[in-house]
Coordinates of C-alpha atoms and ligand atoms in Angstrom, one line a residue:
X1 CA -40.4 101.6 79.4
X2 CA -38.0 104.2 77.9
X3 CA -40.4 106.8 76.2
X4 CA -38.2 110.2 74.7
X5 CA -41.4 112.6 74.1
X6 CA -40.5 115.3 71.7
X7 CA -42.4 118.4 70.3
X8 CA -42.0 120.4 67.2
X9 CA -42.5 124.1 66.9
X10 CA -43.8 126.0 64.2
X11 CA -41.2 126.6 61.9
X12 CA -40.3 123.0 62.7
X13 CA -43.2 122.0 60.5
X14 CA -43.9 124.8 59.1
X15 CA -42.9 123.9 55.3
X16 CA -42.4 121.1 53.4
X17 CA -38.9 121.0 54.2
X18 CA -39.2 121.3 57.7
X19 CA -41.8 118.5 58.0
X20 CA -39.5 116.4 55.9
X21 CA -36.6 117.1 58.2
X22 CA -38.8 116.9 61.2
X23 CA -40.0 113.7 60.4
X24 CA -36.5 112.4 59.6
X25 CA -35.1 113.4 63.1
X26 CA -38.6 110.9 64.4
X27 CA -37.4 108.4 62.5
X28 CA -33.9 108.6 63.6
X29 CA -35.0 108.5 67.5
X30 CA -37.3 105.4 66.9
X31 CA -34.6 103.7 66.4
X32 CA -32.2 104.2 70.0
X33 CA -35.8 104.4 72.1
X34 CA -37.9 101.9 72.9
X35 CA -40.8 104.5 72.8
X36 CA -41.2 108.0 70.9
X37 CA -44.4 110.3 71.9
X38 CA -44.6 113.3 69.3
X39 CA -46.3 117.1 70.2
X40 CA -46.5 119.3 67.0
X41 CA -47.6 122.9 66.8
X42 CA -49.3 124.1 63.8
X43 CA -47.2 125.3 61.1
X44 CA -45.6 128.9 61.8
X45 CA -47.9 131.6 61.4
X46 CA -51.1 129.4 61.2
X47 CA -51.9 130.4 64.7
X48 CA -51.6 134.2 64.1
X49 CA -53.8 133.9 60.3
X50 CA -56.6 132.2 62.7
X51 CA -56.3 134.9 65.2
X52 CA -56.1 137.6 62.4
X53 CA -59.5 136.0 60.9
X54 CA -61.7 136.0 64.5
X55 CA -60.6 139.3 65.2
X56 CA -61.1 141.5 62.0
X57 CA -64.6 139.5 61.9
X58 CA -65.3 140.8 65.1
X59 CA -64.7 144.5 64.5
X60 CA -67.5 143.8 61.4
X61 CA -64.8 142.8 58.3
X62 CA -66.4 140.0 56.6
X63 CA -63.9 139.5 54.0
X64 CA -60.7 139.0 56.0
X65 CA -61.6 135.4 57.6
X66 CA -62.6 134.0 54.1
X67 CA -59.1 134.8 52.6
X68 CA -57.3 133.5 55.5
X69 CA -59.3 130.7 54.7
X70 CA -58.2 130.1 51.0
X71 CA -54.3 130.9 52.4
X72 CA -54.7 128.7 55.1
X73 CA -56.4 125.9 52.4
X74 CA -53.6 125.9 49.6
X75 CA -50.6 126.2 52.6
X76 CA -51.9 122.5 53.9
X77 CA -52.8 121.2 50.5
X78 CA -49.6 121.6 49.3
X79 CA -48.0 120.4 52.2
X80 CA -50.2 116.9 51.8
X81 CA -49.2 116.9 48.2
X82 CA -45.7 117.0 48.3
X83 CA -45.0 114.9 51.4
X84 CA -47.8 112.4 51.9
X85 CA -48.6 109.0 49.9
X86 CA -51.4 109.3 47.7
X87 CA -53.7 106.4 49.2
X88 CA -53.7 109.2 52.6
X89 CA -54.0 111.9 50.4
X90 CA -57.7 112.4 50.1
X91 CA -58.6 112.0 53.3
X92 CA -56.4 114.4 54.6
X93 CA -57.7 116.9 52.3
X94 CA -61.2 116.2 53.8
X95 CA -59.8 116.7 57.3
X96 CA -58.5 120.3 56.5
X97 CA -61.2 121.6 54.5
X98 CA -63.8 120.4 57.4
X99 CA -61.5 122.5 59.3
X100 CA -61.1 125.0 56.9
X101 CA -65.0 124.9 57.2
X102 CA -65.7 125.3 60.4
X103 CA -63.3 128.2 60.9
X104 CA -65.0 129.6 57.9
X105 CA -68.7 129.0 60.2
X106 CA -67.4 130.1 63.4
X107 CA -65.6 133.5 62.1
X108 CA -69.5 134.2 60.4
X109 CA -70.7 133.8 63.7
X110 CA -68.5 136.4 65.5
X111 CA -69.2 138.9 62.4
X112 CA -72.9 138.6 62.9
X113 CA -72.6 138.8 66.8
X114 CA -70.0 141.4 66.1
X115 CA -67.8 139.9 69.2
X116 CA -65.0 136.7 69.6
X117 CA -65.8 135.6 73.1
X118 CA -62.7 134.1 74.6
X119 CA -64.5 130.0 74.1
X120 CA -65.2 131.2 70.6
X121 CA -61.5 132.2 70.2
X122 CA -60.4 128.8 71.6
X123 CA -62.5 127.1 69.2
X124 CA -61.0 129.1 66.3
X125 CA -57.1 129.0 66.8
X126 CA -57.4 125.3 67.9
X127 CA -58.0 124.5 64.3
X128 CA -54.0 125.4 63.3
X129 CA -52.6 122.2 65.9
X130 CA -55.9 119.8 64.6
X131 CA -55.1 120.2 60.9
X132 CA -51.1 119.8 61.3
X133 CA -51.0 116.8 63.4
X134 CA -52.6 114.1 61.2
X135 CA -50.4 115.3 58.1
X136 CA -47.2 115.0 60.2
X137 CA -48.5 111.5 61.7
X138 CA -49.1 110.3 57.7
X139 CA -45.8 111.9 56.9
X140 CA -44.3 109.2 59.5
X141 CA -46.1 106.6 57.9
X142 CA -44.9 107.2 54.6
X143 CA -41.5 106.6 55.9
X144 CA -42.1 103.5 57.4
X145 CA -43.0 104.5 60.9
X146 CA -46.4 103.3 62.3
X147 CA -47.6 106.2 63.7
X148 CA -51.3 107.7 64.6
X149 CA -52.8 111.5 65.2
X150 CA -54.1 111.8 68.8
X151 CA -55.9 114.9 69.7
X152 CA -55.6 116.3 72.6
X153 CA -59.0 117.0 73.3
X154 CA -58.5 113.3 74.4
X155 CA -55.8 113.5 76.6
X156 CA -55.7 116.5 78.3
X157 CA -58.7 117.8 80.3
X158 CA -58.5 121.3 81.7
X159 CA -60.7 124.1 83.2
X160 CA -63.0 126.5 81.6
X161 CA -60.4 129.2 81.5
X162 CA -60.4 129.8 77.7
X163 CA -57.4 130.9 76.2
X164 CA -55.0 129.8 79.6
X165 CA -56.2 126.7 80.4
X166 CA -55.0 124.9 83.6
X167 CA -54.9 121.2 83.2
X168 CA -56.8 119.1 85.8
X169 CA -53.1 116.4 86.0
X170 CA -54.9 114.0 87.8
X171 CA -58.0 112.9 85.0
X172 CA -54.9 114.1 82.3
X173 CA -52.3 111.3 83.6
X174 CA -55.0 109.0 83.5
X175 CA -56.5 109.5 80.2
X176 CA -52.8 110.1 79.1
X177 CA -52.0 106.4 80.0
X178 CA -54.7 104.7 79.1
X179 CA -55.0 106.4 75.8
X180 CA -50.8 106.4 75.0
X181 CA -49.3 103.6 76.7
X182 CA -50.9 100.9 74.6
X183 CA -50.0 102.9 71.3
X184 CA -46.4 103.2 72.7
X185 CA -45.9 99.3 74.0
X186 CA -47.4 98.2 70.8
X187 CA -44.5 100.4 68.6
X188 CA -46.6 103.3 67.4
X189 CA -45.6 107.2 67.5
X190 CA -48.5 109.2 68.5
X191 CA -48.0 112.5 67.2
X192 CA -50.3 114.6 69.0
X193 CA -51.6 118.1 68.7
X194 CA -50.1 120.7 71.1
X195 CA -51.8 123.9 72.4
X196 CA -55.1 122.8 73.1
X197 CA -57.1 120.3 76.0
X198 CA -60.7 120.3 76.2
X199 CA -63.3 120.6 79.3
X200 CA -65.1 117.7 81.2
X201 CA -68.1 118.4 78.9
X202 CA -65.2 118.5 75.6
X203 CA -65.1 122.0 74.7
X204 CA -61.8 123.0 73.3
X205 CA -59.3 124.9 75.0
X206 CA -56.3 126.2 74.7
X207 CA -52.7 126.7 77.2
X208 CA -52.0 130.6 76.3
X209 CA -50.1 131.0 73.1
X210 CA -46.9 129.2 72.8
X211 CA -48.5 127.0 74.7
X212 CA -47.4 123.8 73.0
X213 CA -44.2 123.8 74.8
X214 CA -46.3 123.3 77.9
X215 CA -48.5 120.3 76.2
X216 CA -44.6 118.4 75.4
X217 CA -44.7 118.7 79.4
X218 CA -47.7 117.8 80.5
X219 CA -47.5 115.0 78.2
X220 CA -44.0 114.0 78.9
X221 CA -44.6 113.9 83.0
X222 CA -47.6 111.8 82.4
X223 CA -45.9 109.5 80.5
X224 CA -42.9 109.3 82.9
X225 CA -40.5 110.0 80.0
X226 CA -36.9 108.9 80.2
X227 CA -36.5 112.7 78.8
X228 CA -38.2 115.8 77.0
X229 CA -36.5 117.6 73.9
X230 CA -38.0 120.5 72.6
X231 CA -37.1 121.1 69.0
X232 CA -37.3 124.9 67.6
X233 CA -35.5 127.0 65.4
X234 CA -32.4 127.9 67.4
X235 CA -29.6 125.8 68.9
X236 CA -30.9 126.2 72.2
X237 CA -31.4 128.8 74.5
X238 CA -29.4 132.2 73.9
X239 CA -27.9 134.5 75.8
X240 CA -30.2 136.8 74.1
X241 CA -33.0 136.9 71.3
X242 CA -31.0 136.5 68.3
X243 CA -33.4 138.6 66.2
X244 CA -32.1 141.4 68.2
X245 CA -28.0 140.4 69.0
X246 CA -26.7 138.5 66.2
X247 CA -23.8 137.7 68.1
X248 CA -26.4 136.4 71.2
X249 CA -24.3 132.4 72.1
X250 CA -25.9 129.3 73.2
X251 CA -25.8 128.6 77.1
X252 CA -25.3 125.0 77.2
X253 CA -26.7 124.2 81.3
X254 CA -29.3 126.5 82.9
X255 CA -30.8 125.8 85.9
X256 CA -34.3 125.1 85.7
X257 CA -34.5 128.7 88.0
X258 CA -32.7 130.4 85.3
X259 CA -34.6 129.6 82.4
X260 CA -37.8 129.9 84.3
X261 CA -37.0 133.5 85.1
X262 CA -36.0 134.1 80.9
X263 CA -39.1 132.5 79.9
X264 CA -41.5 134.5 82.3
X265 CA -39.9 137.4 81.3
X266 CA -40.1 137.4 77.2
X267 CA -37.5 134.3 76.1
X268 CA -39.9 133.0 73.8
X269 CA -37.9 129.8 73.5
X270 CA -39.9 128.0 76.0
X271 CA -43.1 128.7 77.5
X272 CA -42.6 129.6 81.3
X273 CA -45.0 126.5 82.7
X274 CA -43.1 123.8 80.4
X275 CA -40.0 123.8 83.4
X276 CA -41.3 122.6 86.7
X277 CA -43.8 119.9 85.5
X278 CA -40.9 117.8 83.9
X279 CA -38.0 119.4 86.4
X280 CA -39.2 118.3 89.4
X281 CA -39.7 114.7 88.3
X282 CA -36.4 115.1 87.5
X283 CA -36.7 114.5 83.6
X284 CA -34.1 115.7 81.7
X285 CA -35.1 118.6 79.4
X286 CA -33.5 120.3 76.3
X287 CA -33.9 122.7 74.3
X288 CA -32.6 121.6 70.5
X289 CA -32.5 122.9 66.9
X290 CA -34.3 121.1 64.1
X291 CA -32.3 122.2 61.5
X292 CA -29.2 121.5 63.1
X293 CA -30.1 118.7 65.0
X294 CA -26.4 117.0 65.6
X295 CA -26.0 120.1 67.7
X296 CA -26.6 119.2 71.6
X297 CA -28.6 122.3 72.3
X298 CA -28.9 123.5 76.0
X299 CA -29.8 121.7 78.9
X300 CA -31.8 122.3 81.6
X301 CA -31.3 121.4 84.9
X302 CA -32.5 121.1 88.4
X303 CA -29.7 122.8 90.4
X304 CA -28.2 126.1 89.6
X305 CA -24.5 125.5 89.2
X306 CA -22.5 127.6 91.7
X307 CA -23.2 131.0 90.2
X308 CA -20.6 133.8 90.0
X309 CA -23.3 136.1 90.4
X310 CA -22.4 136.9 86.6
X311 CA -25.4 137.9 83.9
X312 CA -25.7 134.9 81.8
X313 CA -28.9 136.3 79.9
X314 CA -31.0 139.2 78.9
X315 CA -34.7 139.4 77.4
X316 CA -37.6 141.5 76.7
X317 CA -41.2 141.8 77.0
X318 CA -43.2 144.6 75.2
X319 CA -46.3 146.1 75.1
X320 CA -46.4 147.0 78.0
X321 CA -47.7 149.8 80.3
X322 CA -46.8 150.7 84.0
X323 CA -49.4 151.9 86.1
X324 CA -49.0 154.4 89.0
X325 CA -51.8 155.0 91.7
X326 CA -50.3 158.5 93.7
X327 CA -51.3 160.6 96.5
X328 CA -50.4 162.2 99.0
X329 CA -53.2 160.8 101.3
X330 CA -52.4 157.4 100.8
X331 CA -50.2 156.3 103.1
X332 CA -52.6 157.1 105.9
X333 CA -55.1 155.1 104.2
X334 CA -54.7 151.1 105.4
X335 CA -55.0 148.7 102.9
X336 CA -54.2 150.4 99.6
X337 CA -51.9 148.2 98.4
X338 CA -54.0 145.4 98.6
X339 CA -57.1 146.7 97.0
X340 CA -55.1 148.2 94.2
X341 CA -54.0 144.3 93.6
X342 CA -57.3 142.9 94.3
X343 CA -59.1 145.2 91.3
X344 CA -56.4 144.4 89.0
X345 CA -56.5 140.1 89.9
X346 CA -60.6 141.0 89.2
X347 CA -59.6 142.1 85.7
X348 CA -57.1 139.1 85.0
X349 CA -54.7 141.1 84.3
X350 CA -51.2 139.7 84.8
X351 CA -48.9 141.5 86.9
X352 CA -45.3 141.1 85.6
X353 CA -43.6 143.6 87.9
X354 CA -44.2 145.5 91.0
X355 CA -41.4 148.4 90.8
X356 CA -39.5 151.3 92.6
X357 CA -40.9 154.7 91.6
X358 CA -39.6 157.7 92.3
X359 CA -41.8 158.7 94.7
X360 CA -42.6 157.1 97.8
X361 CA -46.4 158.1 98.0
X362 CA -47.4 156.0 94.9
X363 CA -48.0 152.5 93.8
X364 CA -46.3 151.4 90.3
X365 CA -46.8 148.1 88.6
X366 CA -46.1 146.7 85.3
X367 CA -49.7 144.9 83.2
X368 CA -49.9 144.1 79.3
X369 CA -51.1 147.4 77.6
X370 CA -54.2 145.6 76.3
X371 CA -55.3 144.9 79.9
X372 CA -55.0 149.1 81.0
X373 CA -58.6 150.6 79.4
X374 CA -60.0 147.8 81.9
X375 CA -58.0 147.8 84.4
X376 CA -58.1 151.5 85.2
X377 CA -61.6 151.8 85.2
X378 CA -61.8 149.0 88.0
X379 CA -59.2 151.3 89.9
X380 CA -61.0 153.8 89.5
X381 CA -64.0 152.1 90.7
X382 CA -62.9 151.3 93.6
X383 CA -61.1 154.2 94.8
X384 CA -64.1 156.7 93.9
X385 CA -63.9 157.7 97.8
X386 CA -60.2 158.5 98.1
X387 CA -60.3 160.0 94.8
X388 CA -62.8 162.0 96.1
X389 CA -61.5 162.8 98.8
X390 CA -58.2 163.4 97.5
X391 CA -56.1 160.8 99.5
X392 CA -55.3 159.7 96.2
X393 CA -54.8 162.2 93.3
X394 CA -54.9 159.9 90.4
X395 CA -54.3 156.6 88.4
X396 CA -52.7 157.0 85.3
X397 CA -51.0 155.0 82.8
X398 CA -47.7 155.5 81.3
X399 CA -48.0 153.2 77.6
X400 CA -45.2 151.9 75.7
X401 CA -43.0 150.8 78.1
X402 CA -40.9 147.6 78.1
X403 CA -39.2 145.1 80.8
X404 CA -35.8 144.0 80.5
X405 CA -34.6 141.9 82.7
X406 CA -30.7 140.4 83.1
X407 CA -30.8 136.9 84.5
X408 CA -27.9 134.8 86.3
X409 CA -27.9 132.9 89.7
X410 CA -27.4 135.0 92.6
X411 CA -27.5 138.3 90.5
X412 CA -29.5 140.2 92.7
X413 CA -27.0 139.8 95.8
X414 CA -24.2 140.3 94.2
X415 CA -22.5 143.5 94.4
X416 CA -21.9 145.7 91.5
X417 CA -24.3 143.7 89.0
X418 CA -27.3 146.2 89.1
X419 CA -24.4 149.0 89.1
X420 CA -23.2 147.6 85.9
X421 CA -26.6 147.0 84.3
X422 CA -27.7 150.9 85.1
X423 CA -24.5 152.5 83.9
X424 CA -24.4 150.7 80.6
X425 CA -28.1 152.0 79.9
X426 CA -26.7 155.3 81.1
X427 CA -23.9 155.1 78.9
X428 CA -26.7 154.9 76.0
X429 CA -28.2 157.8 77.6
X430 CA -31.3 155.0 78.4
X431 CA -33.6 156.5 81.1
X432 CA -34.7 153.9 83.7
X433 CA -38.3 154.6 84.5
X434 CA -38.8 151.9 86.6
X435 CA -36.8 149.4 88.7
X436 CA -38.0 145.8 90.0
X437 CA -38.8 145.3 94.1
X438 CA -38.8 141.8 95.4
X439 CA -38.1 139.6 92.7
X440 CA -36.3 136.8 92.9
X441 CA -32.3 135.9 93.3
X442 CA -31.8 135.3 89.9
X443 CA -32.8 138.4 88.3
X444 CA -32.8 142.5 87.8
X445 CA -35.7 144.3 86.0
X446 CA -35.6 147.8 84.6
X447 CA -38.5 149.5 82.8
X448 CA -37.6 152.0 80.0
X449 CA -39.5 153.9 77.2
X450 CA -40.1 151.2 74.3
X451 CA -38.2 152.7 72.3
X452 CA -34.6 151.9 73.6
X453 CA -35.4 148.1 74.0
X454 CA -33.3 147.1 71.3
X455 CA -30.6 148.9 72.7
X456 CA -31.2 148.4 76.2
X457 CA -30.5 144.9 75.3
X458 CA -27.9 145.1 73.2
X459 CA -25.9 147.6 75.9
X460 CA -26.5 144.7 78.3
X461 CA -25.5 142.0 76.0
X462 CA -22.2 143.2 75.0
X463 CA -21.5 145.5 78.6
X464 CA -22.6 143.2 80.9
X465 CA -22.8 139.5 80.2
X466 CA -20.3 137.2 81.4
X467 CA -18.2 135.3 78.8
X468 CA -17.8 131.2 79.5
Ligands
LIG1 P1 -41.3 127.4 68.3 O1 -42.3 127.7 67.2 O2 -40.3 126.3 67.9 O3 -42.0 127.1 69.6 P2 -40.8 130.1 69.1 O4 -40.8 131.1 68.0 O5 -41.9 130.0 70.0 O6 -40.4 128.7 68.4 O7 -39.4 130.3 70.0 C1 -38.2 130.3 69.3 C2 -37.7 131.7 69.1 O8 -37.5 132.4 70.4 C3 -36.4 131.9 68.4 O9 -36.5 131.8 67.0 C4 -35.9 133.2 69.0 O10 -36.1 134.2 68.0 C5 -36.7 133.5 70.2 N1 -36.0 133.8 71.4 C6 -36.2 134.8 72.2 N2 -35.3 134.8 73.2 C7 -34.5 133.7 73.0 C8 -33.4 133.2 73.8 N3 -33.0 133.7 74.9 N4 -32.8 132.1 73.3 C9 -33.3 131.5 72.2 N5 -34.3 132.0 71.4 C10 -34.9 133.1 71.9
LIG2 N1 -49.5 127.4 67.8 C1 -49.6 128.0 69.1 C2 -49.1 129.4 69.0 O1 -48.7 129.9 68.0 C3 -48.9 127.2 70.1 C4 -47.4 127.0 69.9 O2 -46.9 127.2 68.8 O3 -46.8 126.7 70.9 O4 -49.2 130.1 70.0
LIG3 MG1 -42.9 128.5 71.0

């Protein structure tokens, strides 16, 4: 069977005009496909309002969570009013407020216990995808298409590792096609909720944020789909963030190397596990624009063209803070590198670079600045006998830093690229803290002071990308 899966972002349903035009791009593509499978996000900003509610109510603000929840009450109401028959209307507005409800419960809960454990959080921000899905599903119905909400709670099973869930593909392919397949022989769009899977014993989880992107592909593989299209709120995938380079262009192919490496490293276009799953079965992917939907948008690909070794793209990722362990002692000490690495895997904090210092008698490394309070005290834990000793002097933490990273097949061994990148931040007078080590072909890292990320990407954008 043909089957084009598609999933809607945030702003993509995130008003009554955007579900209107959302829907009508559905409608459109059930009538060239046999079969049309449907992932929407919650509306744009939902997610951040739920997060906003757990956490003030865990630092002991009881007021916060029960505004959100009157925002959060009138945003959906008057999205069923405007856009849904009135037959569905009541029930609808039953579904949300049950929501509305148990977010209401749940964020009392983590005042009184003055904490949002990472389950708890799952529980919370999963209400944003469960509330949008059924209104977009009656949406379709009001314009003719037979369509039903699926949760997927149903349909995708993952581990207990709240808030980054990894989906167990096996059960999820089954349940996926048992559960969609009828729907989809028998003519019916599911529109399902991204984000979120549950356990074996049906607890709710969630992907990592942005995580609906991922959901369209674990969906999409299991289905087989002819093809995955990501709709979102640019034409595609840009040389650049547009929020920061108004002039930033659409790349039209990327290879699915290319667009990995953007993704992992800040392109918040597509969440970095949404490539390989549909990729290496082959299944076409794009990247399209909802409000501009005659627009192809960019494709992604399996093979790199032949790169020229130009820059095709540049990103960002913030918040971030690099982490030195130095001493003078500690090359004669075996093993350092590794237990460094160890304690910070212990305190899940995600590595995002491994850089150059200045110095060879240290070890740098680039984690999320959140993650440093924690992460140093494990270092410093278990290092307490070459601290002692003074094999290693200390573990700091330089905060506010930022990665940005130029991306292009077959960068890295190209000659004069990272020349290029490091004189047009030196133009800006941009000092390079930090430079990547080992990363792969189709990418150079520098850390610098947050400060100069704007520029450092704009330098790049207009100094060093390649023109098509
Ligand atoms: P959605 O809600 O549709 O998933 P996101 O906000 O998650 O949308 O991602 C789309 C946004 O990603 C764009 O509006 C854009 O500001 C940002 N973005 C960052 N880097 C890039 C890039 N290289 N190309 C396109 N968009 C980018
Ligand atoms: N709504 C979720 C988020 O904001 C998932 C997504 O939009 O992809 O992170
Ligand atoms: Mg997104």
């Amino acid at each position: 069977m043909n089957i084009l899966t598609m999933k809607f972002g945030g702003t993509s349903v995130g008003s009554i005009e955007a579900i209107d035009q959302a829907t009508t791009i559905i409608l459109n593509a059930t009538k060239e496909w046999k079969a049309v499978a449907v992932i929407v996000s919650a509306m744009s900003g939902v997610t951040d309002l739920l997060i906003k509610g757990a956490s003030s109510a865990a630092q002991g603000d009881d007021r916060t969570y029960k505004e959100i929840a009157e925002t959060l009450q009138a945003k959906h109401k008057e999205i069923i009013e405007a856009l849904v028959v009135l037959e569905e209307q009541t029930e609808l507005k039953t579904l949300v407020k049950d929501f509305i409800n148990e977010f209401i419960g749940l964020c009392h809960g983590v005042y009184l216990l003055g904490e949002v454990t990472p389950r708890a959080m799952d529980a919370i921000v999963s209400f944003g995808e469960r509330m949008n899905a059924p209104i977009v599903s009656s949406v379709l119905r009001r314009k003719g298409i037979r369509s039903k909400a699926v949760p997927a709670t149903e349909l995708i099973r993952t581990d207990a590792s709240y808030q980054n869930a990894v989906p167990d593909m096996e059960e999820t392919r089954h349940r996926v096609r048992t559960i969609l397949l009828p729907l989809l022989e028998e003519g019916i769009v599911p529109v399902i909720t991204g984000f979120i899977g549950a356990t074996a014993s049906g607890t709710v989880t969630t992907l990592g944020r942005g995580g609906s992107d991922y959901s369209a592909a674990i969906i999409g593989t299991c289905l087989d789909s002819t093809e995955v299209w990501i709709w979102t709120d640019v034409d595609g995938v840009m040389t650049t963030d547009p929020r920061i380079v108004k002039e930033a262009r659409v790349i039209p192919v990327l290879s699915a190397s290319e667009i990995s490496e953007l993704a992992y490293f800040g392109a918040k276009v597509l969440h970095p596990k949404t490539i390989w799953p549909v990729i290496e079965r082959n299944i076409p992917l794009w990247v399209k624009n909802t409000f501009n939907p005659t627009f192809p948008g960019t494709k992604i690909v399996r093979d790199p063209e032949k790169g020229n070794g130009g820059v095709k793209a540049v990103t960002v990722i913030r918040n971030l803070s690099l982490i030195t362990v130095e001493g003078r002692g500690m090359m004669g000490v075996p093993g350092i590198a590794a237990r460094t690495f160890s304690a910070v895997a212990r305190q899940k904090a995600n590595v995002l670079m491994i850089s150059q210092a200045s110095s060879e008698q240290s070890i740098c490394f680039v984690i999320p600045t959140l993650n440093v309070p924690a992460v140093l005290k494990e270092l410093e834990n278990e290092f307490v006998l070459e601290l002692r000793r003074g094999d290693i002097n200390r573990v700091w933490a330089m905060d506010n830093v930022v990665i940005v990273t130029a991306v292009g097949t077959g960068i890295r061994s190209t000659p004069g690229v990272a020349s290029k990148i490091f004189g047009a931040l030196g133009d800006a007078n941009i000092n390079i803290i930090a430079i990547a080590q080992g990363s792969s072909e189709y990418s150079v890292s520098v850390v610098v002071s947050a400060e100069y990320a704007d520029t450092a990407v704009r330098k790049i954008h207009s100094n060093v990308l390649t023109r098509e």
